[in-house]
XYZ file of C-alpha atoms in Angstrom:
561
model
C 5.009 17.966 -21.678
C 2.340 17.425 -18.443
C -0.902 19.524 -18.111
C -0.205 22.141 -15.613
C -2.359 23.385 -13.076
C -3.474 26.509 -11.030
C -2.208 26.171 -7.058
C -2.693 28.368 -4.358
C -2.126 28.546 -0.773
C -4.235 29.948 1.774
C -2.908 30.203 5.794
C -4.949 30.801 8.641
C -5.140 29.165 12.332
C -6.872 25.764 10.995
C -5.394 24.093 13.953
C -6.472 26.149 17.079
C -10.504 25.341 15.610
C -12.873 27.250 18.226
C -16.875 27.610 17.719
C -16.475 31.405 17.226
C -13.857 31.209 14.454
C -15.758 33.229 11.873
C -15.283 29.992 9.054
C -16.966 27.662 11.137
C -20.827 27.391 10.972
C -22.399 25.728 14.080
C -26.053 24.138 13.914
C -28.588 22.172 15.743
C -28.280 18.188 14.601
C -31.144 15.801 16.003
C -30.044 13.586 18.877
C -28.282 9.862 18.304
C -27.969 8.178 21.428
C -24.993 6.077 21.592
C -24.839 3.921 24.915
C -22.926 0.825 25.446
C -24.462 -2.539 25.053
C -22.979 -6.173 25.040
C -23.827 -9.414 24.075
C -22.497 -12.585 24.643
C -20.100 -14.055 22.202
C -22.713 -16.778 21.451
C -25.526 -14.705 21.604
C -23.458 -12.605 18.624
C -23.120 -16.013 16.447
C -26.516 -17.437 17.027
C -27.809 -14.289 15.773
C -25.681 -14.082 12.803
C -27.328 -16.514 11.435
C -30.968 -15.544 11.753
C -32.966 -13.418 8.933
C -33.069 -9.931 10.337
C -36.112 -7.693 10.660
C -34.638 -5.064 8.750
C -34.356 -7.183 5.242
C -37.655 -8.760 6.193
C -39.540 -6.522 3.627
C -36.758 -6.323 0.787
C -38.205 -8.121 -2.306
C -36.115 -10.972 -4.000
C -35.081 -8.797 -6.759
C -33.623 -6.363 -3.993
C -32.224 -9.307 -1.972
C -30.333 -10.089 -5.012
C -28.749 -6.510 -5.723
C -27.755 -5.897 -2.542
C -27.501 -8.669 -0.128
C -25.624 -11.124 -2.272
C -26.989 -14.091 -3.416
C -23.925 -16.122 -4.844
C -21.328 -18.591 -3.328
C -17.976 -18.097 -2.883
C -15.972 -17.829 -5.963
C -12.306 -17.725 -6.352
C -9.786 -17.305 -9.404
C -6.170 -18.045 -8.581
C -5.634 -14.633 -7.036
C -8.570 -14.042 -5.032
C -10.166 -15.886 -2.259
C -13.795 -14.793 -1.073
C -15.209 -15.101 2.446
C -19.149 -14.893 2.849
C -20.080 -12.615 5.789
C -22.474 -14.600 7.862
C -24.782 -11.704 8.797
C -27.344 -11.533 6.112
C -27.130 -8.566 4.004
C -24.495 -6.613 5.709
C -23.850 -4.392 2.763
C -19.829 -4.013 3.747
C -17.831 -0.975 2.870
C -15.022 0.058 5.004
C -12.812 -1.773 6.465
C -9.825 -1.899 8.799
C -7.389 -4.323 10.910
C -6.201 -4.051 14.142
C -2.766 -4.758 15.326
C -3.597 -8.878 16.141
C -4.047 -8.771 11.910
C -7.884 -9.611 12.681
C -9.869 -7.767 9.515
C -13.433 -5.323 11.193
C -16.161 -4.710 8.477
C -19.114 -3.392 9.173
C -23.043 -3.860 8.453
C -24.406 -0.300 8.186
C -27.552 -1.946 7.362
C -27.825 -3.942 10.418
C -25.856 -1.970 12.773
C -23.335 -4.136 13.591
C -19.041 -4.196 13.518
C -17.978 -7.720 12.355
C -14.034 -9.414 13.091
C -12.848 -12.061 10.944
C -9.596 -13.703 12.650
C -6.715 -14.321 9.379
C -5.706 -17.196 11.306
C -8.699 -19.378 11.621
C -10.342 -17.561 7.986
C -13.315 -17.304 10.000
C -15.911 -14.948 11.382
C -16.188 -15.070 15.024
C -17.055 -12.097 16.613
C -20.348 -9.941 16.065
C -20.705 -6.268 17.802
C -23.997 -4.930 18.029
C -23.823 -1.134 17.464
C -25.763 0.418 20.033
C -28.891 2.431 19.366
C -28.970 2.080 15.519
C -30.987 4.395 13.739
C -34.027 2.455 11.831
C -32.936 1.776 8.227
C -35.956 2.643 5.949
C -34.706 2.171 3.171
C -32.878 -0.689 1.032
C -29.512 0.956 1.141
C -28.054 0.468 4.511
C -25.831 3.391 6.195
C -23.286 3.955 4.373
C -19.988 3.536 6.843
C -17.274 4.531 4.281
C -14.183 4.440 5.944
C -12.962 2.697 9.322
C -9.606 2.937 11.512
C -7.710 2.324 13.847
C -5.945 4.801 16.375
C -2.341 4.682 18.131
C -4.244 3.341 21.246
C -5.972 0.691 19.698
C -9.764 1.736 19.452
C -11.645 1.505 16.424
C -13.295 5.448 14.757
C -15.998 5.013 11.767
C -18.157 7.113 9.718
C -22.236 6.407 9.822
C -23.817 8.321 6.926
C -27.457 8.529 8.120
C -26.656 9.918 11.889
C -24.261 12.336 10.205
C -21.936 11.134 12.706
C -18.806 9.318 13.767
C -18.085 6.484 16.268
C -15.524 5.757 18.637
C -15.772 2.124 20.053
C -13.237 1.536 22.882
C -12.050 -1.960 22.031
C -10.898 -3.049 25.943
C -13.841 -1.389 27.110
C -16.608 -2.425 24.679
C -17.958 0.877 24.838
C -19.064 2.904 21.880
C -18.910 6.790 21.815
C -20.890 9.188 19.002
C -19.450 12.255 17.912
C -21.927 14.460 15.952
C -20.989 16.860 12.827
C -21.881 20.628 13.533
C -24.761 20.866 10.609
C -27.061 18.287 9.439
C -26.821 16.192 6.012
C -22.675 16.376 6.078
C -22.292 12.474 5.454
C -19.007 11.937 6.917
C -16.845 10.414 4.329
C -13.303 9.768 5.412
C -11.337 10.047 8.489
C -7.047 10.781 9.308
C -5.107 11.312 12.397
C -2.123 13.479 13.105
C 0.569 13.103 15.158
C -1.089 14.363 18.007
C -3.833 11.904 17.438
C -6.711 14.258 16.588
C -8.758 13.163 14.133
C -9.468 15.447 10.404
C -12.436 14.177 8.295
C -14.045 15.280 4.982
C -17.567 15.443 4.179
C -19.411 13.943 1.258
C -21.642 16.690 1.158
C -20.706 19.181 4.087
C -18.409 21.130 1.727
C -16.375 21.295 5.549
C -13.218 19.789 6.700
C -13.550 18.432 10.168
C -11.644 17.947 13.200
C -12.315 16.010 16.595
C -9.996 16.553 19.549
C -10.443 13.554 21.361
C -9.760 14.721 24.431
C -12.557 17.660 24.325
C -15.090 15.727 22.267
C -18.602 14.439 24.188
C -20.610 11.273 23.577
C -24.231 12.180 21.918
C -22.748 15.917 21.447
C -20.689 17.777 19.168
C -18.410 18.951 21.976
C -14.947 19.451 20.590
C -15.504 19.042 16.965
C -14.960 22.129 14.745
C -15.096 21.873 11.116
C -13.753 24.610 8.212
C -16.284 25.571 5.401
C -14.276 25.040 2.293
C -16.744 26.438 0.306
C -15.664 29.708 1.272
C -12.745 28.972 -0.514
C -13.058 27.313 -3.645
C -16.383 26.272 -5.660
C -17.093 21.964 -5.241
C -19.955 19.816 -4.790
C -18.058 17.058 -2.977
C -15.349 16.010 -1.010
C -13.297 12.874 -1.253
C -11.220 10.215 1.300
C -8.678 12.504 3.214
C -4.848 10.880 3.745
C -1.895 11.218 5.232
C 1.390 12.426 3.658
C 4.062 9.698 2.245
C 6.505 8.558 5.566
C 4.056 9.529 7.988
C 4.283 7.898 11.094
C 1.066 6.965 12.117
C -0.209 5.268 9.029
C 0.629 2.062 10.620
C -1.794 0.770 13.519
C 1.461 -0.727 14.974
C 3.631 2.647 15.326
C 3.804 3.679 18.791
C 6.297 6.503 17.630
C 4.193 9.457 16.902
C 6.643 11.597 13.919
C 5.624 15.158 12.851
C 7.717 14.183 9.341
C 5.485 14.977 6.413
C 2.739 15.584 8.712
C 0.085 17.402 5.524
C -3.174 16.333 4.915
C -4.197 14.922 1.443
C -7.991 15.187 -0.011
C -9.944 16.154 -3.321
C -12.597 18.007 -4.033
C -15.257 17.556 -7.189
C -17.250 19.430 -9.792
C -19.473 17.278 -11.615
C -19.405 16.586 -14.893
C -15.577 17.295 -14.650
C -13.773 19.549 -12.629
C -11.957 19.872 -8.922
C -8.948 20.336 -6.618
C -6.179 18.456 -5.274
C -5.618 19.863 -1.310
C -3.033 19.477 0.931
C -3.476 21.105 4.656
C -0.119 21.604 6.779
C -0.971 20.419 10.219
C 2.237 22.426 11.906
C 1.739 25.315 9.320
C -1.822 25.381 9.210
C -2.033 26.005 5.535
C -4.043 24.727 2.908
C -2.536 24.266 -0.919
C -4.809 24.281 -3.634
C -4.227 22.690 -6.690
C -6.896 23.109 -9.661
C -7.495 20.647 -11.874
C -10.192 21.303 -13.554
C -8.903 21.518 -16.872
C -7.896 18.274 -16.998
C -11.440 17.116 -17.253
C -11.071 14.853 -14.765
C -12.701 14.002 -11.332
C -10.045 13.785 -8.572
C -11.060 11.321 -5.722
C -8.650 9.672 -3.466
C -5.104 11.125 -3.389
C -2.173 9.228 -2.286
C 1.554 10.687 -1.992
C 4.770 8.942 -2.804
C 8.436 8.839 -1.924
C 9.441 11.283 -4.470
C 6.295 13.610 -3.585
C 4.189 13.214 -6.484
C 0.482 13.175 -5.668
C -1.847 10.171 -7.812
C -5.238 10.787 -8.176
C -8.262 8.577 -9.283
C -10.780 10.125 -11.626
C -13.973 8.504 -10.575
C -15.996 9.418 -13.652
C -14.261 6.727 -16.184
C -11.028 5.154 -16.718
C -8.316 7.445 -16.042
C -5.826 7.759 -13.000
C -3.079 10.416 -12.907
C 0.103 11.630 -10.808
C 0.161 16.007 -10.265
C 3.986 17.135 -8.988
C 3.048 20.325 -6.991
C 6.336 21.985 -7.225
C 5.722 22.140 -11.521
C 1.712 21.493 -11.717
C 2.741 19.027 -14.435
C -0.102 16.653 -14.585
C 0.423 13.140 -16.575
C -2.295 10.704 -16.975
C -2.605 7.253 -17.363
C -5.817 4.854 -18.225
C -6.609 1.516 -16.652
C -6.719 -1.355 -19.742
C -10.419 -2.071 -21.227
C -12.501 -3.841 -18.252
C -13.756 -6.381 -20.947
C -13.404 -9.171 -18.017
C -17.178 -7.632 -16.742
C -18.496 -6.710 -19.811
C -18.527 -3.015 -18.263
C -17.492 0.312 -20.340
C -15.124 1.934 -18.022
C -13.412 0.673 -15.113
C -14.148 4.045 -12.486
C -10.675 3.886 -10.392
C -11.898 4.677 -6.880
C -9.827 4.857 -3.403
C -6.036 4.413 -3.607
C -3.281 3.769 -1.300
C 0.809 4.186 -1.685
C 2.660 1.465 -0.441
C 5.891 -0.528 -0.770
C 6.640 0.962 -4.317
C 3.389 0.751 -5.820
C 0.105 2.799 -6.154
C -2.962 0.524 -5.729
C -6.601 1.034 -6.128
C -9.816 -0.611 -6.739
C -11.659 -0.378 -10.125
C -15.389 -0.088 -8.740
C -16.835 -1.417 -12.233
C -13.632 -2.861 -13.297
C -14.119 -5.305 -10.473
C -10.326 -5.271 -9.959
C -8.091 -4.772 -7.763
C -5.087 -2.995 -9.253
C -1.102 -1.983 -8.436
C 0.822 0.494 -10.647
C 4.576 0.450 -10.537
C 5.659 4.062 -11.462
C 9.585 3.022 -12.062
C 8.752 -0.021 -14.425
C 5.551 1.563 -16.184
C 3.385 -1.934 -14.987
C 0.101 -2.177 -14.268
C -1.173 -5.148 -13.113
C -5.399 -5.847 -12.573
C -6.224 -8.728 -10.329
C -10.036 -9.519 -11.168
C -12.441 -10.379 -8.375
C -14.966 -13.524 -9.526
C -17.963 -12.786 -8.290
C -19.893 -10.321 -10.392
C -23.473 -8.952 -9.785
C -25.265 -8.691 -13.375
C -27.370 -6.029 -12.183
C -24.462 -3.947 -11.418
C -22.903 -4.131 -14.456
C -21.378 -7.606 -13.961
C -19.657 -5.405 -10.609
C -19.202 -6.937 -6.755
C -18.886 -3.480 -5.819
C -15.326 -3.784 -4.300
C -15.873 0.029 -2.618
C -12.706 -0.200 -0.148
C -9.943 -2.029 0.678
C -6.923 -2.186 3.671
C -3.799 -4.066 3.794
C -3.412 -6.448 7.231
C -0.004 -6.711 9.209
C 1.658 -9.386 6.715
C 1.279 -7.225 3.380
C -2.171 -9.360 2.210
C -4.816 -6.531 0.848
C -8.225 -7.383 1.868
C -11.194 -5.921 -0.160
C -15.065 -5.753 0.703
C -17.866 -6.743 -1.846
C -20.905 -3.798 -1.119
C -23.314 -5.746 -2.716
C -22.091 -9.553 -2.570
C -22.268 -9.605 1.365
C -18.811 -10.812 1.202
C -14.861 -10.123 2.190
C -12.302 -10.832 -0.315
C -8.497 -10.998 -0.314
C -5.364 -11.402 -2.718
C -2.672 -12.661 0.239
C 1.036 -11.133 -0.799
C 2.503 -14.649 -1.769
C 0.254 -13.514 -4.504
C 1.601 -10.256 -5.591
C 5.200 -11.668 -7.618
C 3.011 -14.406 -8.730
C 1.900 -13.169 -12.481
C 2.512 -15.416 -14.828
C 4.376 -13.083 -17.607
C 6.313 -10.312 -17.989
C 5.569 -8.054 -20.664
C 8.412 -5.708 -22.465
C 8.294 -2.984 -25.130
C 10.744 -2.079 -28.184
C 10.622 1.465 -26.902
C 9.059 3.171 -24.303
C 7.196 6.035 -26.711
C 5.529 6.381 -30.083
C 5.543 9.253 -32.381
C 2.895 10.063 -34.718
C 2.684 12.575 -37.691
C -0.954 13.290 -38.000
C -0.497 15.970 -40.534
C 1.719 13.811 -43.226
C -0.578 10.554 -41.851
C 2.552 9.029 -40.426
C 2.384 6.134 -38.446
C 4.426 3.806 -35.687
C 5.208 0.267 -34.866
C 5.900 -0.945 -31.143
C 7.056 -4.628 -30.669
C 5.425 -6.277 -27.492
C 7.447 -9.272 -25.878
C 5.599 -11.520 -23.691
C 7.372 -14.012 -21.543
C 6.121 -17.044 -18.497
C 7.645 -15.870 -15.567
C 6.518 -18.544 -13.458
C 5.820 -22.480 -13.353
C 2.262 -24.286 -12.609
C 4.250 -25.577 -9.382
C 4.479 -22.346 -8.613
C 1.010 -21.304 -8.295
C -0.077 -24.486 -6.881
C 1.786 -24.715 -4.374
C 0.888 -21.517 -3.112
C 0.544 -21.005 1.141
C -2.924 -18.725 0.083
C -4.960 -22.253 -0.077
C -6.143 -20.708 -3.924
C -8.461 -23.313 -5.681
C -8.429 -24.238 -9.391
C -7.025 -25.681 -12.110
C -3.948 -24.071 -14.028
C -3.715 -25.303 -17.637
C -0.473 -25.843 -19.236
C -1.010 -23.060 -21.723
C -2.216 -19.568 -21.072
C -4.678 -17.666 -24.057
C -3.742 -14.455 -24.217
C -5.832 -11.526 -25.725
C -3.800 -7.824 -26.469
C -5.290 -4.851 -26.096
C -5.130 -0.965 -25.572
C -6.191 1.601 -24.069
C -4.653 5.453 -23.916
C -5.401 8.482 -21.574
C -6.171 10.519 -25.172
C -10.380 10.415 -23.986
C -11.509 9.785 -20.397
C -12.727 6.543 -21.102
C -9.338 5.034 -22.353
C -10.553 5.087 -26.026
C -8.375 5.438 -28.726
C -9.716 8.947 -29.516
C -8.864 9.660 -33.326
C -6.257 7.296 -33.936
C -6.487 3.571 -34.519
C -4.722 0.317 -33.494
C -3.955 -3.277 -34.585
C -2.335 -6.301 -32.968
C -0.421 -8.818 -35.077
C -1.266 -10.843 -33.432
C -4.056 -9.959 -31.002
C -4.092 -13.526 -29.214
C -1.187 -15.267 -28.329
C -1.007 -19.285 -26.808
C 2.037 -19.161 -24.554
C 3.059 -22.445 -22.848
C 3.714 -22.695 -19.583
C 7.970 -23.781 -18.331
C 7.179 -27.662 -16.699
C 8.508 -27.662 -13.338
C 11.466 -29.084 -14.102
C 13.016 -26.140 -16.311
C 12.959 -23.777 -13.723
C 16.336 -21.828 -14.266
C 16.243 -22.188 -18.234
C 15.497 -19.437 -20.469
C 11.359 -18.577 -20.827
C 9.832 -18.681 -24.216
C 9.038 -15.645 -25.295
C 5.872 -14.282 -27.780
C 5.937 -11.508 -29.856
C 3.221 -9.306 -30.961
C 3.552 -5.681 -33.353
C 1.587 -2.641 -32.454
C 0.978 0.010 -35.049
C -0.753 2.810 -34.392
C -1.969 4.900 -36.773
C -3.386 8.896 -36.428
C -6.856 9.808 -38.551
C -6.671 13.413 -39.690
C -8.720 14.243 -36.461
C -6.104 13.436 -34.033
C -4.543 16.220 -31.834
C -1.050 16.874 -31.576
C -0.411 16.519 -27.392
C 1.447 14.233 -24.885
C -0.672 11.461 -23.795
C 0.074 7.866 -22.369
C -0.930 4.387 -23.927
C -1.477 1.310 -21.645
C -0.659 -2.153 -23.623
C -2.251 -4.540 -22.014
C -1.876 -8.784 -21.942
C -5.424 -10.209 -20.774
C -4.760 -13.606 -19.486
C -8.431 -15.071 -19.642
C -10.435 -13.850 -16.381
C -7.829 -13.724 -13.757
C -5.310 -11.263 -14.306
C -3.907 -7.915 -17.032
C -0.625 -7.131 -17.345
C 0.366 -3.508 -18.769
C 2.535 -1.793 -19.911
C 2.738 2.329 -20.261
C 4.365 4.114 -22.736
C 4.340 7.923 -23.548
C 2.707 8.864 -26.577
C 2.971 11.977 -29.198
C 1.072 13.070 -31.729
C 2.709 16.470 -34.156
């Protein structure tokens, strides 16, 4: 059986926002001029490629935590671009409907295009009238996107504001939040294409009619204290409901279907809600979660209408159904590919069958099939030792074709796995049974058989369109492990577990077998309860490490009497 939870739904007239609406708090903000400016294409280039002012006094030791000192490195998953502009501290991310990927430099103030075709940079756009970055951290832009028309919205952190920049036009618009210190976190549109954004620290869901709203003012922007409603110290990334039709930058057909509003709310150390707002009902559903001991961040809804969460505190992720409040958890495999302690899921996304999210100290990007139980981590080379062997992969957006690009905070750089890549893992891994029993009060113990088999040929990689670099030995080393849901940090809380065996040698088919049978390894699991363990429903994740590039996983349910 799932943990259940506590929902609740509250309705009032969210959707006709006015100033006077007795929820809504309105406050002075100080001004941020936003007026257009352009440069030249090669001014934008030439400029790239000078040491800017603002990193002039940053010390080496800074330079190297958050400007990105390293190379390029890639595995033979991930390819990694360097961003030209020096320190540009990258976080969100989007692509517009030529499949050219924007970052941004919310340390330097600028929006950056890299074309897919060429795999270069080649177009730098100066943000106009950038507020002075005194400190090391630049402004945090969390979240970028594109609407139905083609312009480009964004978050900016230390002006507590968010941009429009008309992408014909070259013009730039600013929209201010209503009160001061709100860091703007995460922005959706609805089918109307008005635009709903959560707050990092506002406690306030917002809203932006674009037709009403004002350069430099806070003209048609309303926002909803959700404080008033529930008790939280932070908001997470807001989404759109599963099928809705403006999740693609190419949909010209605006749909109503499914129009509700995702987001999550936090209580530190543990604690929050999963919401969903009705657009057409104007509704909010609250879902508490709290006694999960989890942190819910980034919520993503699938075809059968389950809701999967991230708990950004350790190494947990989990799926809620909001018609039961059954809650079933699932942890991410041991990040022992960057030396870290817990892998800190972060922002997800629901596509094509699979839930994916980044692992910020993982330093993965990850995909979990719910029908086949697999979870599969694609590592990201470049690690930053004084982040906890972490590039800091914060966000990530799919372009046109399927490929998921990723940025690298503190690495200064823009990674991608291209979707040639995605059926390309090397072995499929199977299970005797898809749940183990334990008897922790007569000491009673169980056995799961593992069966690993090569999927794929070295012709196969190499030959790959993605232009991946490296060597594929004939033989892959591969080291078990697992991980449960039993503890927040995927620990093995009060039972134990042994391999035999824990590393396996599995040979790769030659070229020339393709269509015989694969050879297959076999490893035995036993798991074992210590007379602390607690009788519950939980989830184990059996994971195949295959050196630094790639896990493969497997869940199955667990009980303990």
């Amino acid at each position: 059986m799932g943990i259940l939870v506590v929902s609740t739904v509250i309705i009032f007239g969210l959707y006709n926002f006015s100033i006077n609406n007795s929820l809504l708090t309105l406050t002075n903000t100080p001004a941020v001029l936003a007026t257009t400016a352009e440069m030249s294409h090669s001014d934008h280039m030439e400029e790239m490629m000078h040491e800017n002012p603002a990193n002039a006094t940053m010390s080496e030791e800074d330079k190297k935590r958050f400007c990105g000192t390293e190379p390029v490195n890639s595995n033979l998953y991930v390819n990694e671009f360097i961003i030209p502009v020096q320190c540009s501290q990258p976080v969100g991310l989007a692509v517009d409907k030529d499949n050219n990927v924007w970052v941004a430099s919310g340390k330097l103030g600028s929006l950056i295009v890299f074309n897919t075709k060429t795999l270069e940079f080649d177009k730098v756009i100066k943000i106009p009238n950038w507020l002075e970055q005194k400190r090391i951290m630049g402004s945090m832009i969390w979240n970028m996107k594109f609407d139905r028309n083609g312009d480009l919205w964004f978050t900016d952190e230390l002006s507590n504001s968010i941009w429009k920049y008309f992408v014909k036009e070259g013009k730039f618009e600013n929209y201010r939040l209503l009160e001061e210190g709100g860091y703007p976190q995460s922005i959706a549109f609805d089918s109307d294409g008005n635009v709903w954004f959560t707050q990092f620290f506002g406690n306030r869901l917002g809203f932006i009619e674009p037709s009403k709203a004002l350069t430099n003012t806070t003209e048609g922007i309303s926002e909803l204290d959700m404080s008033r409603q529930i008790d939280f110290q932070t908001m997470g990334p807001i989404s759109n409901g599963f099928g809705f039709g403006n999740n693609n930058v190419n949909s010209t057909i605006p749909t109503n279907a499914n129009e509700t509003l995702w987001f999550s709310t936090a209580i530190f150390p543990v604690g929050g809600h999963i919401i969903g707002y009705d657009v057409a009902a104007e509704s909010l559903t609250i879902h508490d979660v709290t006694y999960t001991h989890n942190v819910p961040f980034s919520i993503a809804e699938d075809e059968e209408g389950l809701l999967w969460a991230n708990s950004h505190i350790a190494n947990l992720f989990f799926s809620l159904n909001p018609d039961t409040g059954e809650i079933k958890q699932y942890a991410t495999s041991n990040p022992s590919a960057s030396g870290n302690l817990t892998t800190l899921p972060y922002y997800n996304v629901y596509r094509d069958g699979k839930l994916w999210f980044n692992e910020h100290y993982g330093n993965a990007i990850a995909s979990y099939d719910p029908k086949n139980k697999t979870l599969v981590e694609y590592y990201i080379p470049s690690q930053n030792p004084l982040w906890v062997n972490s590039s800091n992969p914060l966000r990530f957006a799919f372009d046109n074709n399927g490929s998921i690009w990723f940025t690298e905070w503190t690495e200064n750089k823009l990674g991608v796995i291209t979707k040639d890549k995605f059926d390309q893992i090397p072995v499929s891994l199977e299970v005797s049974k898809d749940k183990v029993v334990l008897d922790s009060k007569n000491n009673q113990s169980d056995l799961i058989d593992i069966f690993i088999s090569s999927k794929i040929t070295n012709s196969t990689l190499l030959n790959s369109s993605s232009n991946i670099t490296g060597q594929i030995d004939n033989s892959m080393n591969i080291t078990m492990g697992v991980t449960s849901s039993l503890a927040k940090d995927g620990k093995l809380a009060n039972i134990t577990a042994s391999f035999s065996p824990d590393i396996l040698s599995l040979i790769e088919k030659p070229s020339n077998d393709i269509g015989l049978p694969s050879p297959q390894l076999e490893t035995t699991l036993e798991i074992n309860p210590t007379k602390d363990a607690v009788p519950g429903n939980s989830t184990l994740t059996i994971s195949a490490k295959l050196d630094k590039d790639i896990t493969v996983s497997k869940m199955v349910d667990l009980e303990i009497r």
